[in-house]
Coordinates of C-alpha atoms in Angstrom, one line a residue:
Chain Z
M1 CA 154.0 144.9 252.1
D2 CA 150.3 145.3 252.5
T3 CA 150.6 148.7 254.0
E4 CA 151.5 150.3 250.7
S5 CA 148.6 152.2 249.4
T6 CA 148.8 151.8 245.7
Y7 CA 148.7 148.1 245.6
S8 CA 145.5 146.3 244.8
G9 CA 145.5 142.8 246.1
Y10 CA 144.0 141.3 243.0
S11 CA 146.8 142.4 240.7
Y12 CA 149.5 141.4 243.1
Y13 CA 148.3 137.8 243.4
S14 CA 147.4 137.5 239.8
G15 CA 150.9 138.6 238.9
R16 CA 152.4 136.0 241.2
S17 CA 150.4 133.1 240.0
R18 CA 150.8 133.7 236.4
G19 CA 154.5 133.7 236.5
S20 CA 155.5 135.3 233.3
H21 CA 153.6 138.2 231.8
K22 CA 151.5 138.6 228.7
H23 CA 153.0 141.0 226.2
G24 CA 150.3 143.0 224.6
E25 CA 148.1 143.4 227.7
R26 CA 151.1 144.1 229.8
S27 CA 152.3 147.0 227.7
R28 CA 148.8 148.4 227.7
D29 CA 148.6 148.0 231.4
R30 CA 151.8 149.7 231.9
H31 CA 150.7 152.7 229.9
K32 CA 147.6 153.0 231.9
S33 CA 149.4 152.6 235.2
R34 CA 152.0 155.0 234.1
S35 CA 149.4 157.7 233.7
K36 CA 147.9 156.8 237.0
D37 CA 151.3 157.1 238.6
S38 CA 151.8 160.6 237.2
R39 CA 148.6 161.7 238.9
S40 CA 149.3 160.2 242.3
E41 CA 152.8 161.5 242.4
K42 CA 153.2 161.5 246.1
S43 CA 153.1 157.8 246.7
V44 CA 156.3 155.9 247.0
T45 CA 156.1 152.3 246.0
I46 CA 159.1 150.3 246.7
N47 CA 158.1 146.8 245.6
A48 CA 160.4 143.9 245.3
P49 CA 159.8 142.2 242.0
P50 CA 158.1 138.9 242.5
A51 CA 160.7 136.1 242.2
E52 CA 160.1 134.6 238.9
P53 CA 160.7 130.9 238.7
L54 CA 163.1 129.8 235.9
L55 CA 160.5 127.6 234.3
G56 CA 157.9 130.2 234.6
E57 CA 158.1 131.0 230.9
Q58 CA 157.3 127.5 229.9
S59 CA 154.3 127.2 232.2
A60 CA 153.0 130.6 231.2
R61 CA 152.8 129.6 227.6
G62 CA 150.0 127.2 228.3
E63 CA 148.0 129.9 230.2
E64 CA 148.4 132.5 227.6
V65 CA 145.0 131.9 226.0
Q66 CA 143.1 131.9 229.3
D67 CA 142.6 135.2 230.9
D68 CA 142.6 137.8 228.2
N69 CA 140.9 140.4 230.4
W70 CA 143.8 140.4 232.8
G71 CA 144.9 143.8 231.5
E72 CA 141.5 145.4 231.9
T73 CA 140.6 144.2 235.3
T74 CA 143.7 145.3 237.2
T75 CA 143.9 148.9 238.3
A76 CA 147.2 149.3 239.9
V77 CA 150.9 148.9 239.5
T78 CA 152.2 145.4 239.8
G79 CA 155.6 144.5 241.1
T80 CA 158.1 144.9 238.4
S81 CA 156.9 148.2 236.9
E82 CA 159.3 150.2 238.9
H83 CA 162.0 148.4 237.0
S84 CA 160.0 148.2 233.9
L85 CA 161.8 148.3 230.6
S86 CA 160.6 149.1 227.2
Q87 CA 162.5 146.1 226.0
E88 CA 161.2 143.7 228.5
D89 CA 158.4 142.8 226.2
I90 CA 160.8 141.9 223.4
V91 CA 162.9 140.0 225.8
R92 CA 160.0 138.0 227.0
I93 CA 158.9 137.2 223.5
T94 CA 162.3 135.9 222.5
K95 CA 162.6 134.0 225.8
D96 CA 159.3 132.4 225.1
M97 CA 160.3 131.5 221.6
E98 CA 163.5 130.1 222.8
A99 CA 161.8 128.2 225.6
S100 CA 159.7 126.5 223.0
V101 CA 162.5 125.6 220.7
G102 CA 165.0 124.7 223.4
L103 CA 167.6 126.9 224.9
D104 CA 170.5 124.8 223.6
C105 CA 169.5 125.4 220.1
R106 CA 170.8 128.9 220.1
R107 CA 174.1 127.9 221.3
Y108 CA 174.3 125.0 218.7
A109 CA 173.2 127.3 216.0
G110 CA 176.0 129.7 216.7
L111 CA 178.5 126.8 216.8
V112 CA 177.3 125.3 213.6
V113 CA 177.4 128.6 211.7
S114 CA 180.9 129.4 212.9
A115 CA 182.1 125.9 212.1
A116 CA 180.7 126.1 208.6
L117 CA 182.3 129.5 208.1
G118 CA 185.6 128.2 209.3
L119 CA 185.6 125.2 207.0
L120 CA 184.7 127.4 204.1
V121 CA 187.5 129.8 204.9
L122 CA 190.1 127.1 205.2
L123 CA 189.1 125.1 202.2
T124 CA 188.6 128.1 199.8
P125 CA 192.3 128.7 198.9
V126 CA 192.9 125.0 198.5
A127 CA 189.9 124.8 196.2
F128 CA 191.2 127.8 194.2
L129 CA 194.4 125.9 193.6
A130 CA 192.9 122.5 193.0
L131 CA 190.0 123.4 190.6
P132 CA 192.2 124.5 187.7
H133 CA 194.1 121.2 187.8
A134 CA 190.8 119.3 187.9
L135 CA 189.0 121.2 185.1
W136 CA 191.7 122.1 182.6
R137 CA 195.5 121.8 182.5
P138 CA 197.1 125.1 183.3
Q139 CA 200.8 125.9 182.8
D140 CA 203.4 124.2 184.9
C141 CA 204.5 125.8 188.1
H142 CA 208.0 127.3 188.0
T143 CA 210.2 129.0 190.6
A144 CA 208.2 132.1 191.5
C145 CA 205.0 130.2 191.4
Q146 CA 206.4 127.5 193.7
G147 CA 207.6 130.1 196.1
L148 CA 204.1 131.5 196.2
L149 CA 202.8 128.0 196.9
I150 CA 205.1 127.6 199.8
S151 CA 204.2 131.0 201.2
L152 CA 200.5 130.1 200.8
A153 CA 201.0 126.9 202.7
F154 CA 202.6 128.7 205.6
K155 CA 200.2 131.5 205.7
L156 CA 197.4 129.0 205.7
L157 CA 199.1 127.2 208.6
V158 CA 199.4 130.5 210.5
L159 CA 195.8 131.3 209.8
L160 CA 194.8 127.9 211.1
L161 CA 196.8 128.3 214.4
A162 CA 195.5 131.9 214.8
V163 CA 191.9 130.8 214.4
W164 CA 192.4 128.0 216.8
A165 CA 194.0 130.3 219.4
L166 CA 191.4 133.0 219.1
F167 CA 188.1 131.4 218.3
L168 CA 188.3 127.8 219.3
R169 CA 188.3 128.4 223.0
P170 CA 185.6 127.1 225.4
L171 CA 182.7 129.6 225.7
R172 CA 182.8 131.3 229.0
A173 CA 179.4 132.7 229.1
R174 CA 176.1 132.7 227.3
M175 CA 174.9 136.2 226.7
P176 CA 171.3 137.3 226.1
R177 CA 172.0 139.0 222.8
I178 CA 174.3 138.3 220.0
F179 CA 177.9 139.4 220.4
V180 CA 177.9 142.3 217.9
F181 CA 181.5 142.4 217.0
R182 CA 181.7 138.7 216.4
A183 CA 178.7 138.7 214.2
L184 CA 180.1 141.7 212.2
L185 CA 183.3 139.9 211.7
M186 CA 181.6 136.7 210.5
V187 CA 179.6 138.8 208.0
L188 CA 182.7 140.4 206.8
V189 CA 184.5 137.1 206.3
L190 CA 181.6 135.8 204.5
L191 CA 181.5 138.8 202.2
V192 CA 185.2 138.6 201.5
V193 CA 185.0 134.9 200.7
V194 CA 181.9 135.3 198.5
S195 CA 183.4 138.1 196.6
Y196 CA 186.5 136.2 196.0
W197 CA 184.5 133.2 194.8
L198 CA 182.5 135.4 192.4
F199 CA 185.6 136.9 190.9
Y200 CA 187.2 133.5 190.7
G201 CA 184.2 132.0 189.0
V202 CA 183.8 134.8 186.5
R203 CA 187.4 135.6 185.6
I204 CA 189.2 132.4 186.0
L205 CA 186.8 129.5 185.7
Q206 CA 184.9 130.9 182.8
S207 CA 187.8 132.1 180.9
Q208 CA 190.0 129.1 181.8
D209 CA 193.0 131.1 182.5
E210 CA 196.3 129.3 181.7
N211 CA 198.5 131.4 183.9
Y212 CA 198.8 129.3 187.0
Q213 CA 201.0 131.7 188.8
G214 CA 198.3 134.3 188.6
I215 CA 195.9 131.8 190.2
V216 CA 198.3 131.1 193.0
Q217 CA 198.8 134.8 193.5
Y218 CA 195.0 135.2 193.7
A219 CA 194.8 132.5 196.4
V220 CA 197.6 134.1 198.3
S221 CA 195.9 137.4 198.2
L222 CA 192.8 135.8 199.7
V223 CA 194.7 134.3 202.6
D224 CA 196.3 137.7 203.1
A225 CA 192.9 139.3 203.3
L226 CA 191.8 136.7 205.8
L227 CA 194.8 137.2 208.0
F228 CA 194.1 140.9 208.0
I229 CA 190.5 140.2 209.0
H230 CA 191.9 138.1 211.8
Y231 CA 194.1 141.0 212.9
L232 CA 190.9 143.1 213.0
A233 CA 189.3 140.4 215.0
I234 CA 192.1 140.5 217.6
V235 CA 191.9 144.3 217.9
L236 CA 188.1 144.4 218.2
L237 CA 187.6 141.4 220.4
E238 CA 190.7 141.4 222.6
L239 CA 192.6 144.6 222.5
R240 CA 190.0 147.3 222.4
H241 CA 188.6 146.7 225.9
L242 CA 192.0 146.5 227.5
Q243 CA 192.4 150.3 227.8
V244 CA 190.7 151.2 231.1
I245 CA 188.0 153.8 230.7
Y246 CA 185.4 153.1 233.3
S247 CA 185.5 152.4 237.0
V248 CA 182.6 150.2 237.8
R249 CA 181.1 149.9 241.3
V250 CA 179.3 146.7 242.1
T251 CA 177.1 146.5 245.2
R252 CA 175.3 143.5 246.5
S253 CA 171.7 144.4 247.4
T254 CA 171.4 142.3 250.5
D255 CA 174.3 143.2 252.5
G256 CA 175.9 146.1 250.8
E257 CA 179.2 144.4 249.9
T258 CA 180.9 146.6 247.4
H259 CA 183.8 146.2 245.0
H260 CA 185.2 148.4 242.3
Y261 CA 186.5 147.2 239.0
S262 CA 188.2 148.9 236.1
M263 CA 186.9 148.2 232.7
G264 CA 187.4 149.3 229.2
Q265 CA 184.9 150.0 226.5
L266 CA 182.6 147.1 226.6
S267 CA 179.0 146.5 225.8
I268 CA 176.7 146.0 228.8
Q269 CA 176.4 142.3 228.4
R270 CA 180.1 141.7 228.1
A271 CA 180.7 144.0 231.1
A272 CA 178.2 141.9 233.0
V273 CA 180.1 138.8 232.1
V274 CA 183.4 140.3 233.4
I275 CA 181.7 141.5 236.5
L276 CA 180.2 138.1 237.3
E277 CA 183.5 136.4 236.8
N278 CA 185.0 138.8 239.3
Y279 CA 182.0 138.3 241.6
Y280 CA 182.8 134.6 242.1
R281 CA 186.3 135.5 243.1
D282 CA 185.9 138.6 245.2
F283 CA 182.6 138.7 247.0
P284 CA 182.2 136.6 250.1
V285 CA 179.5 134.0 249.8
H286 CA 176.0 135.2 250.2
N287 CA 174.8 134.1 253.7
P288 CA 171.1 134.5 254.1
A289 CA 171.2 133.7 257.8
L290 CA 172.9 137.0 258.5
L291 CA 170.1 139.0 257.0
T292 CA 167.2 137.8 259.1
V293 CA 168.3 139.9 262.1
A294 CA 167.9 143.2 260.3
K295 CA 164.5 142.2 259.0
S296 CA 163.1 141.3 262.4
R297 CA 164.3 144.6 263.7
A298 CA 162.6 146.5 260.9
T299 CA 159.3 144.8 261.4
K300 CA 159.2 145.9 265.0
H301 CA 159.2 149.6 263.9
M302 CA 155.9 149.9 262.2
V303 CA 154.0 147.3 264.2
G304 CA 152.8 149.5 267.0
L305 CA 151.2 152.3 264.9
K306 CA 147.6 152.3 263.6
V307 CA 146.0 155.1 261.7
Y308 CA 142.4 155.9 262.2
N309 CA 140.5 158.0 259.7
V310 CA 138.3 160.4 261.7
D311 CA 136.4 162.0 258.9
G312 CA 135.6 160.4 255.5
P313 CA 134.5 156.9 254.6
P314 CA 136.4 154.0 256.1
N315 CA 139.1 152.0 254.2
N316 CA 140.2 155.1 252.5
T317 CA 143.9 155.2 253.0
T318 CA 145.3 158.3 251.3
P319 CA 148.9 158.9 250.6
S320 CA 149.1 161.5 253.3
Q321 CA 148.1 158.9 255.9
S322 CA 151.0 156.7 255.1
R323 CA 153.3 159.7 255.4
A324 CA 151.8 160.5 258.7
M325 CA 152.6 157.0 259.8
I326 CA 156.1 157.2 258.7
A327 CA 156.6 160.6 260.4
A328 CA 155.1 159.3 263.6
A329 CA 157.3 156.2 263.6
A330 CA 160.3 158.4 263.2
R331 CA 159.4 160.6 266.0
R332 CA 158.6 157.9 268.4
R333 CA 161.3 157.5 271.0
D334 CA 162.1 153.9 270.9
S335 CA 165.1 152.3 272.4
S336 CA 165.8 149.9 269.5
H337 CA 169.2 151.5 268.9
N338 CA 170.1 150.7 272.5
E339 CA 169.1 147.1 272.0
L340 CA 171.1 146.9 268.8
Y341 CA 174.2 148.3 270.5
Y342 CA 174.2 145.9 273.4
E343 CA 173.2 143.0 271.3
E344 CA 176.1 143.6 268.9
A345 CA 178.6 144.1 271.7
D346 CA 177.3 140.8 273.3
H347 CA 177.6 139.0 270.0
E348 CA 181.1 140.3 269.4
R349 CA 182.2 139.0 272.8
R350 CA 180.6 135.7 272.3
V351 CA 182.2 135.2 268.9
R352 CA 185.6 136.1 270.3
K353 CA 185.3 133.7 273.2
R354 CA 184.3 130.9 270.9
R355 CA 187.0 131.7 268.5
A356 CA 189.6 131.6 271.3
R357 CA 188.4 128.2 272.4
L358 CA 188.4 127.0 268.8
V359 CA 191.9 128.1 268.2
V360 CA 193.2 126.4 271.3
A361 CA 191.4 123.2 270.5
V362 CA 192.7 123.1 266.9
E363 CA 196.3 123.8 268.0
E364 CA 196.1 121.0 270.5
A365 CA 194.6 118.6 268.0
F366 CA 197.4 119.3 265.5
T367 CA 200.0 118.4 268.1
H368 CA 198.7 114.9 268.2
I369 CA 199.9 113.9 264.8
K370 CA 203.4 114.1 263.3
R371 CA 204.6 113.5 259.8
M372 CA 206.6 110.4 259.6
Q373 CA 209.8 110.2 257.5
E374 CA 210.6 107.6 254.9
E375 CA 213.0 105.5 257.0
E376 CA 210.7 105.5 260.0
Q377 CA 207.9 104.2 257.8
K378 CA 209.6 101.0 257.3
K379 CA 210.5 100.5 260.9
T380 CA 207.0 100.8 262.4
P381 CA 204.4 99.8 259.9
G382 CA 201.8 99.4 262.6
E383 CA 200.2 102.7 263.2
V384 CA 200.9 104.3 259.9
M385 CA 197.9 106.3 258.7
D386 CA 197.2 108.1 255.4
P387 CA 196.0 111.7 255.6
R388 CA 192.3 110.8 255.6
E389 CA 192.6 108.5 258.5
A390 CA 194.8 111.0 260.4
A391 CA 192.1 113.7 259.8
Q392 CA 189.4 111.4 261.1
A393 CA 191.6 110.6 264.1
I394 CA 192.0 114.2 265.3
F395 CA 188.7 115.6 264.1
P396 CA 186.6 114.6 267.2
S397 CA 188.7 116.7 269.5
M398 CA 188.0 119.9 267.7
A399 CA 184.6 119.1 266.3
R400 CA 182.6 120.5 269.1
A401 CA 184.5 123.8 269.3
L402 CA 184.3 124.2 265.6
Q403 CA 180.7 123.5 265.4
K404 CA 179.9 126.0 268.2
Y405 CA 181.9 128.6 266.5
L406 CA 180.2 128.1 263.1
R407 CA 176.8 128.3 264.8
T408 CA 177.7 131.5 266.5
T409 CA 178.8 133.1 263.2
R410 CA 175.8 131.5 261.4
Q411 CA 178.0 129.7 259.0
Q412 CA 177.1 126.2 259.9
H413 CA 175.1 125.5 256.7
C414 CA 178.1 126.3 254.6
H415 CA 180.3 123.5 255.9
T416 CA 179.4 119.9 256.2
M417 CA 181.3 117.5 258.4
E418 CA 182.5 115.7 255.3
S419 CA 183.9 118.9 253.8
I420 CA 185.6 119.8 257.1
Q421 CA 187.3 116.5 257.3
Q422 CA 188.4 116.8 253.7
H423 CA 189.8 120.1 254.3
L424 CA 191.6 118.8 257.4
A425 CA 193.2 116.0 255.4
F426 CA 194.2 118.5 252.8
C427 CA 195.9 120.7 255.4
I428 CA 197.7 117.8 257.0
T429 CA 199.0 116.6 253.6
N430 CA 200.4 120.0 252.8
N431 CA 202.0 120.7 256.1
M432 CA 199.8 123.5 257.0
T433 CA 199.6 125.0 260.5
P434 CA 196.5 125.1 262.5
K435 CA 196.1 128.8 261.7
A436 CA 196.1 128.0 258.0
F437 CA 193.5 125.3 258.5
L438 CA 191.3 127.7 260.5
E439 CA 191.5 130.5 258.0
S440 CA 188.7 129.2 255.8
Y441 CA 186.4 129.0 258.7
L442 CA 187.2 132.2 260.5
T443 CA 186.4 134.5 257.6
P444 CA 183.7 133.9 255.0
G445 CA 185.6 133.2 251.8
P446 CA 184.7 134.0 248.1
T447 CA 181.9 132.2 246.6
L448 CA 184.1 129.8 244.6
Q449 CA 185.5 128.4 247.7
Y450 CA 182.4 126.6 248.6
G451 CA 180.7 123.7 246.9
R452 CA 178.3 124.4 244.1
E453 CA 175.2 123.9 246.2
R454 CA 176.1 126.8 248.5
W455 CA 176.5 129.3 245.8
L456 CA 172.9 130.5 245.6
A457 CA 173.9 132.4 242.5
R458 CA 173.7 130.4 239.3
H459 CA 171.4 131.8 236.8
W460 CA 171.7 135.5 236.3
T461 CA 169.3 138.0 234.7
L462 CA 170.6 141.2 233.3
V463 CA 168.2 144.1 233.9
S464 CA 169.0 147.2 232.1
E465 CA 167.3 150.3 230.7
D466 CA 169.6 150.6 227.8
A467 CA 170.0 148.0 225.2
V468 CA 172.4 145.3 226.4
T469 CA 174.5 145.4 223.3
S470 CA 175.0 149.1 223.6
G471 CA 178.3 150.2 225.2
L472 CA 178.9 151.3 228.8
K473 CA 178.4 155.0 229.3
D474 CA 179.2 157.3 232.1
G475 CA 176.5 156.9 234.7
S476 CA 174.9 153.7 233.2
V477 CA 173.3 151.5 235.8
F478 CA 172.2 148.0 235.4
L479 CA 171.2 145.1 237.7
L480 CA 172.3 141.5 237.7
K481 CA 169.6 139.6 239.4
C482 CA 169.6 136.2 240.7
I483 CA 167.0 134.5 242.8
D484 CA 168.0 135.6 246.3
F485 CA 169.8 138.9 245.7
S486 CA 170.9 141.3 243.0
L487 CA 174.0 143.1 242.1
V488 CA 173.7 146.8 241.4
V489 CA 176.3 148.0 238.9
T490 CA 177.1 151.7 238.3
A491 CA 179.7 152.8 235.8
T492 CA 181.7 156.0 236.2
K493 CA 184.1 157.4 233.7
I494 CA 187.7 157.8 234.9
P495 CA 188.6 161.5 234.4
F496 CA 190.8 162.7 231.7
I497 CA 194.3 163.0 233.2
K498 CA 196.2 166.1 232.5
L499 CA 199.9 165.7 233.2
S500 CA 202.4 168.5 233.0
E501 CA 206.1 168.4 233.5
E502 CA 208.4 170.3 235.8
F503 CA 212.2 170.1 235.4
I504 CA 214.4 170.2 238.4
D505 CA 218.1 170.4 237.8
P506 CA 219.9 167.8 240.0
K507 CA 222.6 170.4 240.7
S508 CA 220.0 172.7 242.3
H509 CA 219.7 170.5 245.4
K510 CA 221.9 172.6 247.7
F511 CA 221.6 172.8 251.5
V512 CA 223.1 175.1 254.1
L513 CA 223.3 174.7 257.8
R514 CA 220.9 176.9 259.6
L515 CA 222.7 179.0 262.1
Q516 CA 221.0 180.4 265.1
S517 CA 218.3 182.7 264.0
E518 CA 219.4 186.2 264.2
T519 CA 217.0 189.0 264.7
S520 CA 217.9 192.6 264.3
V521 CA 216.3 195.0 266.7
Chain X
M1 CA 229.9 183.2 282.3
S2 CA 229.9 179.6 283.5
Y3 CA 227.3 178.7 285.9
I4 CA 226.7 176.0 288.5
P5 CA 223.3 174.6 288.3
G6 CA 221.3 175.3 291.4
Q7 CA 223.5 178.3 292.3
P8 CA 222.6 181.9 291.3
V9 CA 224.4 183.1 288.3
T10 CA 227.1 185.7 289.0
A11 CA 228.7 187.8 286.4
V12 CA 230.4 191.1 286.0
V13 CA 228.1 193.3 284.0
Q14 CA 228.3 196.6 282.3
R15 CA 225.3 198.9 282.2
I16 CA 224.6 200.2 278.7
E17 CA 221.9 202.7 277.9
I18 CA 220.7 202.8 274.3
Y19 CA 218.5 205.5 272.9
K20 CA 216.3 204.2 270.2
L21 CA 216.5 205.9 266.8
R22 CA 213.3 206.6 265.0
Q23 CA 213.3 205.5 261.4
G24 CA 210.0 206.1 259.8
D25 CA 207.5 204.0 261.8
N26 CA 210.1 201.9 263.6
L27 CA 212.3 202.4 266.5
I28 CA 215.6 200.7 265.9
L29 CA 218.4 199.9 268.2
G30 CA 221.1 199.0 265.6
F31 CA 222.2 195.5 266.6
S32 CA 221.2 191.9 266.1
I33 CA 220.6 189.2 268.7
G34 CA 221.0 185.5 268.6
G35 CA 220.3 182.7 271.0
G36 CA 217.5 181.8 273.3
I37 CA 216.3 178.8 275.2
D38 CA 214.6 177.5 272.0
Q39 CA 217.7 177.8 269.9
D40 CA 220.7 175.5 269.4
P41 CA 223.4 176.7 271.7
G42 CA 226.1 174.7 270.0
Q43 CA 226.2 177.1 267.1
N44 CA 226.8 180.2 269.1
P45 CA 230.2 181.5 268.0
F46 CA 230.5 183.9 270.9
S47 CA 229.8 181.8 273.9
E48 CA 232.4 180.1 276.0
D49 CA 230.2 177.5 277.3
K50 CA 228.4 175.8 274.4
T51 CA 225.4 174.9 276.5
D52 CA 224.8 178.5 277.3
K53 CA 221.3 179.4 275.9
G54 CA 221.5 183.1 276.7
I55 CA 220.9 186.0 274.3
Y56 CA 224.1 187.2 272.6
V57 CA 224.8 190.2 270.4
T58 CA 225.8 189.0 267.0
R59 CA 226.1 192.2 265.0
V60 CA 226.3 195.8 265.7
T61 CA 225.6 198.3 262.9
K62 CA 228.3 200.9 262.8
G63 CA 227.2 204.2 263.9
G64 CA 223.9 203.0 265.2
P65 CA 222.5 203.7 268.6
A66 CA 224.0 200.5 270.1
D67 CA 227.4 201.3 268.7
V68 CA 227.2 204.8 270.1
A69 CA 226.2 203.4 273.5
G70 CA 229.1 201.1 273.6
L71 CA 227.6 197.6 272.8
V72 CA 230.2 195.2 271.4
V73 CA 229.7 192.1 269.3
G74 CA 229.7 189.0 271.4
D75 CA 228.2 190.6 274.5
K76 CA 225.7 188.5 276.4
I77 CA 222.6 190.4 277.5
M78 CA 221.6 189.6 281.1
Q79 CA 218.8 192.1 281.6
V80 CA 216.8 194.5 279.6
N81 CA 215.0 197.3 281.5
G82 CA 215.0 195.0 284.5
W83 CA 213.6 192.0 282.7
D84 CA 215.8 188.9 282.8
M85 CA 217.3 187.7 279.5
T86 CA 219.2 184.6 280.6
M87 CA 216.2 182.3 280.4
V88 CA 214.0 183.6 277.6
T89 CA 213.1 182.4 274.1
H90 CA 214.4 184.2 271.1
D91 CA 211.1 185.8 270.4
Q92 CA 210.5 186.9 273.9
A93 CA 213.9 188.6 273.9
R94 CA 213.1 190.4 270.7
K95 CA 209.8 191.6 272.1
R96 CA 211.4 192.9 275.2
L97 CA 213.8 195.0 273.2
T98 CA 211.4 196.3 270.7
K99 CA 208.6 197.7 272.8
K100 CA 207.0 200.6 271.0
N101 CA 206.3 202.7 274.0
E102 CA 209.9 202.7 275.3
D103 CA 212.4 205.1 273.9
V104 CA 215.4 203.9 276.0
V105 CA 216.5 200.5 276.8
R106 CA 218.9 199.9 279.7
L107 CA 220.8 196.7 279.2
L108 CA 223.1 194.8 281.6
V109 CA 225.6 193.1 279.4
T110 CA 228.6 190.9 280.2
R111 CA 231.7 189.9 278.4
K112 CA 234.8 188.1 279.2
S113 CA 237.0 191.1 279.0
L114 CA 235.0 192.6 281.9
E115 CA 236.0 189.8 284.3
E116 CA 239.6 190.2 283.3
A117 CA 239.5 193.9 283.8
V118 CA 238.0 193.4 287.3
R119 CA 240.6 190.8 288.2
N120 CA 243.4 193.0 286.9
S121 CA 242.1 196.0 288.9
M122 CA 241.8 193.8 292.0
M123 CA 245.3 192.5 291.7
Q124 CA 246.8 195.9 291.7

């Protein structure tokens, strides 16, 4: 908004055109602008961050060497400094590095490392058992030793199944930082395996121990240790966050749609993943057409006012002037609330009328087709239609009413004719009533219900002041930004519940009839 | 004590004058009342007609001012100092009886034995 006083036009446009930001100059710029901000405390800058294109990082790399004076020549706060983070620099650096190497590499690196570790883990006990036989001839295996071999085999099988169940699941999200618990566990496993190998190498291989039972016992103890680490993995990765500690409030920035979720102790990035999974299920689809009305109303407010500076040089808009404008706009007696009221009442009536027409049309259309039974199918093979053709047959009678309704509720871009016919065929196949068919058009459904191109929410950016691998705390706030809107997330701790007990003897429930009340005078 | 709706209520009444006894800060009469148009008439043990919502005397303390004046348990109070008691709420009845500036209450009470006594005397 060009009426804001602390913007300087040059910095705004330069920020936009560059896309991403330079690190060193940016931090310097931020320090300078921070000190400036503290001096001019009265100004309120509410700037929307410039929408950064996804490929901005890659294009910015080429321009990094060009304008080195960019930090010196700007004098004012650019868009994102209101949300500026101390870590943003680091994030940009890593993002740039990733962008040059390729974003997939990180995922593949993780996969390769865990696959290598898994193979190592599974083959180590087998190696422990096989190497003595290969290098020297140990004693024969008798009963106890054979029992240990059987138990080793089964424990290894259980470990294999457990690892498959817990770790070999498809990844559900890609997070900005490493998953701390998983990394810790991998390090722990590596440590255990390496220490066992060391011990094995020194004590058994070098001394060529003859006692095979001891070697088998050693291998069994390794598998036991690994099973316990797997137990630790279950507890850390799956069980710990099941106990509910926080209640998280998620608000969509564009239309205020709010939902609350309960969450356990999670790091901020894991919490973000959980919230996004719930977002696709709970939040109605983001409809930008519904937001333009409010914006047009808002622009009408400030348009009529102009501020003239009577004394002092021209073009000197001080902060006090913008406040004067705001105060004057508030005091002005405009009838926009009146317009809003009548417009909304009108719209409501129109929607209801269209809806009534639509319901009647659909009900009538559904009466035209009837499901045919098996025996009848053989009798009259002439006009038999499959669901798709039946849908196409009855669609024209309701198409106009449906389209008018969708236009009135500004949903027409969410549904194509093809999708409507598909849905109609689906409803006919499953014996749904007209009301069931209409349900997906009368109320805006969750985002997952629509096709992928309507989601408008695919690539999410986590904006947070605390480190994203740190845990959720009471009062922590972070943003999940996507191109068109953002989700504001606030976490509140659920209070400590104090329960006390009161015992009531079941025999103490006695009742007596109330006679007429008697008063002594 | 039965009444025909729409017709004036007729009853044989006895005039009882009770002098209030001062006990500390209170003036007591020495009996308890029950009934009223806001109470349940079916639970009245003293009334003949179980739809009668009048004020009845339920207890009389022995030796108290009411006992001395001749009030008997089961009497229906028709008037107190001229005020009607046949169509009042329980609380209104209590207030009429316990006015602080009155030392004497003059009640008109009725009971079944009164009617019989009158009939007996008329037959003779």
